[in-house]
């Protein structure tokens, strides 16, 4: 269970970073 939660957290963090980079490229 803890392992699965960690994987989900990692996935959500990656998604958040991707959104940040996408927004940054749009603002450029």
mmCIF file of C-alpha atoms in Angstrom:
data_model
loop_
_atom_site.group_PDB
_atom_site.id
_atom_site.type_symbol
_atom_site.label_atom_id
_atom_site.label_comp_id
_atom_site.label_asym_id
_atom_site.label_seq_id
_atom_site.Cartn_x
_atom_site.Cartn_y
_atom_site.Cartn_z
ATOM 1 C CA UNK A 1 0.000 0.000 0.000
ATOM 2 C CA UNK A 2 2.715 2.474 0.982
ATOM 3 C CA UNK A 3 4.631 1.539 -2.158
ATOM 4 C CA UNK A 4 1.589 2.172 -4.338
ATOM 5 C CA UNK A 5 1.015 5.544 -2.657
ATOM 6 C CA UNK A 6 4.638 6.479 -3.318
ATOM 7 C CA UNK A 7 4.252 5.588 -7.006
ATOM 8 C CA UNK A 8 1.090 7.691 -7.262
ATOM 9 C CA UNK A 9 2.849 10.598 -5.541
ATOM 10 C CA UNK A 10 5.753 10.344 -7.974
ATOM 11 C CA UNK A 11 3.329 10.276 -10.910
ATOM 12 C CA UNK A 12 1.450 13.334 -9.620
ATOM 13 C CA UNK A 13 4.706 15.232 -9.028
ATOM 14 C CA UNK A 14 5.858 14.434 -12.573
ATOM 15 C CA UNK A 15 2.492 15.604 -13.915
ATOM 16 C CA UNK A 16 2.749 18.834 -11.920
ATOM 17 C CA UNK A 17 6.257 19.536 -13.249
ATOM 18 C CA UNK A 18 5.085 18.810 -16.798
ATOM 19 C CA UNK A 19 2.236 21.308 -16.363
ATOM 20 C CA UNK A 20 4.692 23.914 -15.051
ATOM 21 C CA UNK A 21 7.025 23.411 -18.014
ATOM 22 C CA UNK A 22 4.129 23.544 -20.486
ATOM 23 C CA UNK A 23 2.872 26.801 -18.973
ATOM 24 C CA UNK A 24 6.402 28.235 -18.971
ATOM 25 C CA UNK A 25 6.857 27.400 -22.661
ATOM 26 C CA UNK A 26 3.483 28.997 -23.434
ATOM 27 C CA UNK A 27 4.430 32.171 -21.531
ATOM 28 C CA UNK A 28 7.781 32.441 -23.312
#
